[in-house]
Amino acid sequence: MLSREENEILTRVGPDTPMGRTMRRYWLPIAASRQLPGPDCDPLRTQLLGENFVVFRDSEGRVGVIDEFCVHRRASLALGRVEDGGIRCLLHGWKFAVDGTVLESPNCGPGMRIKVRQPAWPAIEDGGFVWTYIGPAEKRPPFQRYRFFDSPEENRVILRINTAANYLQLYEGGTDSSHVGVLHMNMMNPGWKTGSFVGGDTENENDGAKVGETTGSMSEKSSMYVGDSIFDANVELRMEDTDYGYHYAAFRKAAPAEDGRKRWNVRITPVMFPTGRIIPANAFDFYVFEIPMRDDLTATYLVFDAPGPLDRQEIVDTMGLADERFWNDVDCNFRVSWDDRLGQDRRHMDRNFSGFAGIEQEDAVIAVSMGPIVDRSKEYLVPSDGAVIRLRKRLLESVRLNEAGGDPLGLAITDYSTVHARAETVLTEGERWQDLVPGNTAQPVRVAAE
Ligand code: FES
Ligand SMILES: [Fe+2]
């Protein structure tokens, strides 16, 4: 549970807010490269941290990130013509280069000097993304590299899903290990119908306000549809703070070793501030970035990075995004409405646990179902929410560091390629989970003199 004030600090991202100022210290993705498929393609109208931008690719293939509204009389440049090395405003034909320079201003006399530029921000295209930095110029940090930058394009799939919910609802969903086997029952435990429902432990005396600051452990009796699934909701969390945020391990009991020592199935998730995480998966590295477009709208970017070529359509299907009523790959908007119960199919809930199809569809629907911004002063937390609690605590720490004139967490890190998730791995009593991911606490950082 948070105070209302803390909730406001964490969720508001506009220019004059503590989190807005903190997020503006980092390079952030503003588009997937494929949204700008070639030179002089259609410009992209989008938002980042509550501000409006147009992203375009000029005739040379260079990418520009500029203010949406023309510096002359404020027409939207999202309607502009992209041609001859710039973007041309429809209203009076001013043309701007990717850095905002006014290249032409046809309604001005030949001798007139134009003293303005279209506001423009630095853009770097790498790893299948267009990254930009919209914070104070004098505080521009080093660019941060991820391991998927080095992959051939065919081995990588990036999906963008614009979801009508505050970024923190989606970010928390990604650090909440105990929902995986419940909400995503259809995928994680396809035999759920044949298991027996045990139900929650109503005798549980945990005080939600106190737990979770420490390692949590859910009651033995609290798993649903108890089978042998390692995805049951009965999870014990171990956490460790890192320079970039924290990482945590979800422990689930496994059969003991032959010598009688205890064993667990362990999944490890690193959480890289301000918006990233790596989800444990076997077949590929699975990065997620929850980028606030506005307070109530989030661009979720899913990055799948495999050792060999990936089939984009197969991933779209698996994520539950193939149904165009929910999403399409062109505008990337996740469309749901309460008019039809967010698209839930209750007729088939005898064999479909959630009434939805696929992990991303389920996650996005749940975030929307909470309303645009959750009031976290009204929650009742339990130990399995420990990683969510840690997320909020570390984000608040990061904001405080920034507001005090320092650097927010992880800002100095230049290379995230040593940071890994770990899919189910058996750990035996006496072994340290941190030893499975030694690179998670050793990133190259910018030297102070730079
Ligand atoms: S408003 Fe854009 S050129 Fe006049
Ligand atoms: Fe999920």
Short mmCIF file of C-alpha atoms in Angstrom, two decimals, residues 254-264 427-430:
data_model
loop_
_atom_site.label_atom_id
_atom_site.label_comp_id
_atom_site.label_asym_id
_atom_site.label_seq_id
_atom_site.Cartn_x
_atom_site.Cartn_y
_atom_site.Cartn_z
CA ALA A 254 10.93 -29.01 -6.33
CA ALA A 255 11.56 -32.66 -5.41
CA PRO A 256 14.45 -33.03 -2.94
CA ALA A 257 17.91 -34.13 -4.07
CA GLU A 258 18.95 -37.77 -3.62
CA ASP A 259 20.94 -36.88 -0.53
CA GLY A 260 17.82 -35.31 0.94
CA ARG A 261 18.80 -31.68 0.45
CA LYS A 262 15.97 -29.31 -0.45
CA ARG A 263 15.62 -28.12 -4.02
CA TRP A 264 13.67 -25.41 -5.79
CA LEU A 427 18.73 -24.86 -7.23
CA THR A 428 19.85 -27.04 -4.35
CA GLU A 429 20.05 -26.05 -0.71
CA GLY A 430 23.38 -24.32 -0.04
#
